[in-house]
Coordinates of C-alpha atoms in Angstrom, one line a residue:
Chain X
X1 CA 42.2 82.0 16.0
X2 CA 40.5 85.1 15.5
X3 CA 39.6 85.4 19.2
X4 CA 43.3 85.8 19.9
X5 CA 43.6 89.0 18.0
X6 CA 40.6 90.8 19.5
X7 CA 41.8 94.2 20.7
X8 CA 41.5 94.8 24.3
X9 CA 40.7 98.1 23.8
X10 CA 37.2 97.2 24.0
X11 CA 37.5 96.6 27.6
X12 CA 36.6 99.2 30.1
X13 CA 40.1 101.1 31.5
X14 CA 40.5 100.8 35.2
X15 CA 41.7 103.8 37.1
X16 CA 44.9 103.1 39.2
X17 CA 43.0 103.2 42.6
X18 CA 40.5 100.8 40.9
X19 CA 43.5 98.5 40.0
X20 CA 44.9 98.7 43.5
X21 CA 41.7 97.8 45.2
X22 CA 41.0 95.0 42.8
X23 CA 44.3 93.3 43.5
X24 CA 43.9 93.7 47.3
X25 CA 40.7 91.9 47.2
X26 CA 42.1 89.2 44.6
X27 CA 45.0 88.8 47.3
X28 CA 42.8 88.9 50.5
X29 CA 40.3 86.4 49.0
X30 CA 43.2 84.2 47.6
X31 CA 43.7 81.2 50.0
X32 CA 45.4 78.3 48.6
X33 CA 46.1 80.1 45.0
X34 CA 44.9 83.5 43.7
X35 CA 44.4 82.4 40.2
X36 CA 40.4 81.6 40.5
X37 CA 39.9 84.8 42.3
X38 CA 41.9 86.8 39.5
X39 CA 39.9 85.6 37.0
X40 CA 36.6 86.2 38.8
X41 CA 37.5 89.8 39.6
X42 CA 38.9 90.5 36.2
X43 CA 36.5 88.6 33.7
X44 CA 33.2 88.1 35.6
X45 CA 33.1 91.0 37.8
X46 CA 34.9 93.9 36.3
X47 CA 35.1 93.1 32.7
X48 CA 38.4 94.3 32.4
X49 CA 39.3 91.2 30.0
X50 CA 37.4 88.6 28.1
X51 CA 37.7 85.2 28.9
X52 CA 40.2 84.8 25.9
X53 CA 42.2 87.7 26.7
X54 CA 42.7 86.5 30.4
X55 CA 43.7 83.0 29.3
X56 CA 46.4 84.7 27.0
X57 CA 47.6 87.0 29.9
X58 CA 47.6 84.3 32.3
X59 CA 49.5 81.7 29.9
X60 CA 52.3 84.6 29.3
X61 CA 52.9 85.1 32.9
X62 CA 52.9 81.4 33.6
X63 CA 55.7 81.0 31.1
X64 CA 57.8 83.7 32.7
X65 CA 59.8 82.6 35.6
X66 CA 58.9 83.3 39.0
X67 CA 55.5 83.3 40.8
X68 CA 52.6 83.3 38.1
X69 CA 50.1 85.4 39.8
X70 CA 52.7 87.9 40.8
X71 CA 54.0 88.3 37.1
X72 CA 50.4 88.4 36.0
X73 CA 49.8 91.3 38.4
X74 CA 52.5 93.1 36.6
X75 CA 51.3 92.1 33.0
X76 CA 47.9 92.9 33.7
X77 CA 48.8 96.3 35.6
X78 CA 51.2 97.5 32.5
X79 CA 48.7 96.7 30.0
X80 CA 46.2 98.9 31.5
X81 CA 48.4 101.7 33.1
X82 CA 52.1 101.3 32.2
X83 CA 54.7 101.4 34.7
X84 CA 52.4 103.0 37.6
X85 CA 49.7 100.3 36.4
X86 CA 52.3 97.7 37.0
X87 CA 53.5 98.9 40.3
X88 CA 50.1 99.5 41.8
X89 CA 48.7 96.0 41.0
X90 CA 51.9 94.4 42.5
X91 CA 51.7 96.3 45.6
X92 CA 47.9 95.4 45.7
X93 CA 48.8 91.8 45.5
X94 CA 51.9 91.8 47.7
X95 CA 51.2 94.4 50.4
X96 CA 48.4 92.8 52.4
X97 CA 49.8 89.4 52.8
X98 CA 53.0 90.5 53.5
X99 CA 51.6 92.3 56.5
X100 CA 49.3 89.3 57.6
X101 CA 52.2 86.8 57.0
X102 CA 54.5 88.8 59.2
X103 CA 52.0 88.9 61.9
X104 CA 51.3 85.2 61.8
X105 CA 55.1 84.5 61.8
X106 CA 55.4 86.6 65.0
X107 CA 52.2 84.8 66.6
X108 CA 53.8 81.5 65.5
X109 CA 57.4 82.4 67.1
X110 CA 55.4 83.2 70.4
X111 CA 52.8 80.5 70.6
X112 CA 53.4 78.2 67.9
X113 CA 50.5 75.8 67.6
X114 CA 51.0 74.7 63.9
X115 CA 49.4 71.5 64.5
X116 CA 46.1 73.3 64.8
X117 CA 46.9 75.3 61.5
X118 CA 47.8 72.1 59.6
X119 CA 44.3 70.9 60.4
X120 CA 42.6 74.0 59.1
X121 CA 44.8 73.8 56.1
X122 CA 43.5 70.5 55.1
X123 CA 40.2 72.1 54.9
X124 CA 41.2 75.0 53.0
X125 CA 43.2 73.1 50.5
X126 CA 40.2 71.0 49.7
X127 CA 37.8 74.0 49.1
X128 CA 40.9 75.5 47.2
X129 CA 41.4 72.5 45.0
X130 CA 37.6 72.6 44.2
X131 CA 38.0 76.3 42.9
X132 CA 41.0 75.3 41.0
X133 CA 38.9 72.6 39.0
X134 CA 36.2 75.3 38.4
X135 CA 38.6 77.9 37.0
X136 CA 40.3 75.2 34.8
X137 CA 36.7 74.3 33.5
X138 CA 36.0 77.7 32.8
X139 CA 39.3 78.6 31.2
X140 CA 38.9 75.4 29.0
X141 CA 35.3 76.6 27.5
X142 CA 36.7 79.1 25.1
X143 CA 39.4 76.3 23.9
X144 CA 36.9 73.5 23.5
X145 CA 34.0 75.6 22.3
X146 CA 35.9 76.2 19.0
X147 CA 35.4 73.5 16.0
X148 CA 37.9 70.5 16.7
X149 CA 41.3 71.5 16.4
X150 CA 45.1 71.1 17.7
X151 CA 44.6 73.3 20.9
X152 CA 42.5 70.7 23.1
X153 CA 44.9 68.0 22.0
X154 CA 47.8 70.0 23.2
X155 CA 46.2 70.7 26.5
X156 CA 45.1 67.1 27.1
X157 CA 48.9 65.9 26.3
X158 CA 50.4 68.7 28.8
X159 CA 47.8 67.5 31.5
X160 CA 48.7 63.6 30.9
X161 CA 52.3 64.4 30.6
X162 CA 52.7 66.3 34.2
X163 CA 49.8 65.0 36.1
X164 CA 49.8 61.0 35.0
X165 CA 52.9 60.6 33.7
X166 CA 54.5 62.7 36.2
X167 CA 57.2 64.1 33.5
X168 CA 59.1 67.0 34.7
X169 CA 57.0 70.4 34.0
X170 CA 60.1 72.1 32.1
X171 CA 60.5 68.7 29.9
X172 CA 56.8 68.7 29.0
X173 CA 56.7 72.3 28.2
X174 CA 60.1 72.2 26.1
X175 CA 58.4 69.5 23.9
X176 CA 54.9 70.8 23.9
X177 CA 55.1 74.6 23.4
X178 CA 57.1 74.4 20.3
X179 CA 54.6 72.0 18.8
X180 CA 51.8 74.0 19.8
X181 CA 53.3 77.4 18.6
X182 CA 53.8 75.6 15.3
X183 CA 50.3 74.5 15.1
X184 CA 49.0 78.1 15.8
X185 CA 51.3 79.4 13.1
X186 CA 50.3 77.0 10.4
X187 CA 46.3 77.3 11.1
X188 CA 46.3 80.9 11.3
Chain J
X1 CA 79.7 82.0 51.9
X2 CA 78.6 85.1 53.2
X3 CA 78.6 86.5 56.7
X4 CA 75.7 88.7 56.2
X5 CA 72.5 86.9 56.0
X6 CA 70.5 89.6 54.0
X7 CA 72.9 89.5 51.3
X8 CA 72.7 85.6 51.2
X9 CA 68.7 85.9 51.2
X10 CA 69.0 88.5 48.4
X11 CA 71.3 86.5 46.1
X12 CA 69.5 83.4 46.6
X13 CA 66.1 84.4 46.4
X14 CA 66.8 86.6 43.2
X15 CA 68.5 83.8 41.7
X16 CA 65.8 81.4 42.4
X17 CA 63.0 83.6 41.1
X18 CA 64.7 83.8 37.8
X19 CA 65.2 79.8 37.4
X20 CA 61.6 79.2 39.2
X21 CA 59.5 78.2 35.9
X22 CA 56.2 76.9 37.0
X23 CA 55.3 78.9 39.9
X24 CA 55.8 79.2 43.6
X25 CA 54.9 75.5 44.2
X26 CA 57.5 74.3 41.6
X27 CA 59.9 76.1 43.5
X28 CA 59.3 74.7 47.1
X29 CA 61.4 71.6 47.0
X30 CA 64.6 73.9 45.9
X31 CA 63.8 76.2 48.6
X32 CA 63.8 73.5 51.0
X33 CA 67.2 72.1 49.9
X34 CA 68.7 75.5 50.3
X35 CA 67.1 76.7 53.4
X36 CA 67.2 73.4 55.3
X37 CA 70.0 71.3 54.0
X38 CA 72.5 73.7 52.2
X39 CA 72.3 77.2 54.4
X40 CA 70.7 75.6 57.6
X41 CA 68.8 78.3 58.2
X42 CA 65.9 76.2 59.7
X43 CA 65.1 73.0 60.6
X44 CA 62.9 70.4 58.7
X45 CA 60.1 71.1 61.0
X46 CA 60.3 74.8 60.9
X47 CA 60.3 74.7 57.1
X48 CA 57.0 72.7 57.0
X49 CA 55.6 74.9 59.5
X50 CA 56.3 77.9 57.3
X51 CA 54.9 76.3 54.5
X52 CA 51.6 75.8 56.3
X53 CA 51.4 79.0 57.5
X54 CA 51.9 80.6 53.9
X55 CA 49.5 78.4 52.9
X56 CA 46.7 79.2 55.3
X57 CA 47.4 83.0 54.7
X58 CA 45.7 84.8 51.8
X59 CA 47.7 86.0 49.0
X60 CA 50.4 84.3 46.6
X61 CA 51.8 81.1 48.0
X62 CA 55.4 82.6 47.1
X63 CA 54.6 84.2 50.4
X64 CA 56.7 81.6 52.1
X65 CA 59.9 83.6 51.0
X66 CA 58.6 86.2 53.5
X67 CA 58.5 83.6 56.4
X68 CA 61.9 82.1 55.4
X69 CA 63.4 85.5 55.4
X70 CA 61.6 86.5 58.5
X71 CA 63.1 83.4 60.4
X72 CA 66.7 84.2 59.2
X73 CA 66.8 87.9 59.8
X74 CA 63.6 89.3 61.2
X75 CA 61.6 92.2 59.5
X76 CA 64.7 93.1 57.3
X77 CA 65.0 89.5 56.5
X78 CA 61.4 89.4 55.5
X79 CA 61.4 92.6 53.2
X80 CA 64.8 91.6 51.7
X81 CA 63.6 87.9 50.7
X82 CA 60.3 88.9 49.3
X83 CA 62.1 91.8 47.2
X84 CA 64.6 89.6 45.7
X85 CA 61.8 86.7 44.9
X86 CA 59.6 89.2 43.1
X87 CA 61.8 92.1 42.0
X88 CA 63.9 90.5 39.1
X89 CA 60.8 88.4 37.6
X90 CA 58.5 91.6 37.8
X91 CA 61.1 93.7 35.9
X92 CA 61.3 90.9 33.3
X93 CA 57.6 90.5 33.1
X94 CA 57.1 94.2 32.7
X95 CA 59.6 94.2 29.8
X96 CA 58.0 91.3 28.0
X97 CA 54.5 92.7 28.6
X98 CA 55.6 95.9 26.9
X99 CA 57.5 94.3 23.8
X100 CA 54.5 91.9 23.8
X101 CA 51.8 94.6 23.4
X102 CA 54.0 96.5 20.9
X103 CA 54.1 93.7 18.5
X104 CA 50.2 92.7 19.1
X105 CA 49.8 92.4 15.1
X106 CA 53.0 90.5 14.5
X107 CA 52.0 87.0 13.2
X108 CA 54.9 85.3 15.2
X109 CA 53.2 87.1 18.5
X110 CA 50.1 85.8 17.8
X111 CA 51.4 82.3 17.0
X112 CA 53.3 82.1 20.2
X113 CA 50.3 83.6 22.3
X114 CA 47.8 81.1 21.0
X115 CA 50.2 78.2 21.4
X116 CA 50.9 79.1 24.8
X117 CA 47.5 79.0 25.8
X118 CA 46.6 75.3 25.6
X119 CA 50.1 74.2 27.3
X120 CA 49.2 76.7 30.3
X121 CA 45.7 75.4 30.6
X122 CA 47.0 71.8 30.7
X123 CA 49.5 72.5 33.2
X124 CA 47.0 74.4 35.4
X125 CA 44.7 71.2 35.2
X126 CA 47.5 69.0 36.1
X127 CA 48.3 71.1 39.5
X128 CA 44.5 70.7 40.3
X129 CA 44.6 67.0 39.6
X130 CA 48.0 66.7 41.7
X131 CA 46.5 68.9 44.3
X132 CA 43.0 66.8 44.4
X133 CA 44.9 63.5 44.9
X134 CA 46.8 64.9 48.2
X135 CA 44.2 67.0 49.5
X136 CA 41.0 64.4 49.2
X137 CA 42.0 61.4 51.5
X138 CA 38.6 61.1 52.7
X139 CA 34.8 61.3 51.5
X140 CA 34.3 64.7 53.4
X141 CA 37.3 66.2 51.8
X142 CA 36.4 65.2 48.4
X143 CA 32.7 66.5 49.1
X144 CA 34.1 69.9 49.8
X145 CA 36.2 69.7 46.9
X146 CA 33.1 68.9 44.5
X147 CA 30.9 71.4 46.1
X148 CA 33.6 74.2 45.7
X149 CA 34.0 73.1 42.1
X150 CA 30.2 73.2 41.5
X151 CA 29.5 76.5 43.0
X152 CA 32.5 78.1 41.5
X153 CA 31.7 76.8 38.0
X154 CA 27.9 77.0 37.8
X155 CA 27.5 79.9 40.1
X156 CA 28.3 83.4 41.0
X157 CA 28.1 83.0 44.6
X158 CA 31.3 84.0 46.3
X159 CA 33.0 80.6 47.4
X160 CA 35.0 82.0 50.1
X161 CA 32.3 80.6 52.7
X162 CA 33.1 77.2 51.7
X163 CA 36.6 77.9 52.7
X164 CA 35.6 79.0 56.2
X165 CA 33.2 75.8 56.5
X166 CA 36.5 73.7 55.1
X167 CA 38.7 75.1 57.5
X168 CA 36.2 74.7 60.3
X169 CA 35.8 71.0 59.6
X170 CA 39.5 70.6 59.2
X171 CA 39.9 72.3 62.6
X172 CA 37.2 70.0 64.2
X173 CA 39.2 66.9 63.1
X174 CA 36.7 65.6 60.7
X175 CA 39.2 65.6 57.4

């Protein structure tokens, strides 16, 4: 698990204005979920984090209560710019869709053809699903590339528990997280 | 029971945000229960429409709370609901992130972090699976999913254009 201790100081440190712009772009591209776009921007385009660092920061955001990507913007922003960084990343993420959705709500209350919207949504969801599959494959690469160990087994167990067995997510988490942390503790 | 809808919105969404483990989509059934069945803020149909609008909009899906707030109390409601849904968890995320980075070298911190990653990955994979099962109900939709997955994984091409194609095909009734 040497990768998890790699310092993030090797990465380029973004300025506040860059941070804001990056999260505006993530937000405006993020149809059907912002996670793939956040990874694309942060890991692939700006090199602000390595694949492993992104996985860790996102995992942390996911296990905090509340919206994952919103948490991620705060975790990421505070790491690179303290409280102002967190505020700027959050504002970039939430500002544009707040304005757009309010306009849409107004238009809907006036004209309200949501049937057409539903059909557009079908197509967008199909594409968003593909993008989510791609990001899962990318995030899994560092995990599965290592020599055979416990981590892929835990990932597969979590997947099977929620997707196939359809057990409640908090239950799966409550069982697997302690096992996984214990494995990490012992194998370090 | 509160007479002021803004206070009800703020209290309810602030509370929900702190219990919503698993992201926006995991919180949707609870939002539906409160907004439609308990508080009677909106009808079933209006809730479904709000969900559709929030999904079609760019940005985090949690933006549905903005729509619920707007529906209940206009612009002020939109602002209050969004702030309540994001505020408490953002403060918590900020405090945890600070603590987290301070104990960067601690063994417990490294173990927790390394342990969370595979669970997180499995859960994201599960949501992709669940999404695929509900989205890909015909061959064209499945093809769009497959093409986006391949383009997204194997190339650096911006996949946004596939979203446009998907949206257009959907609108035309092919999907």
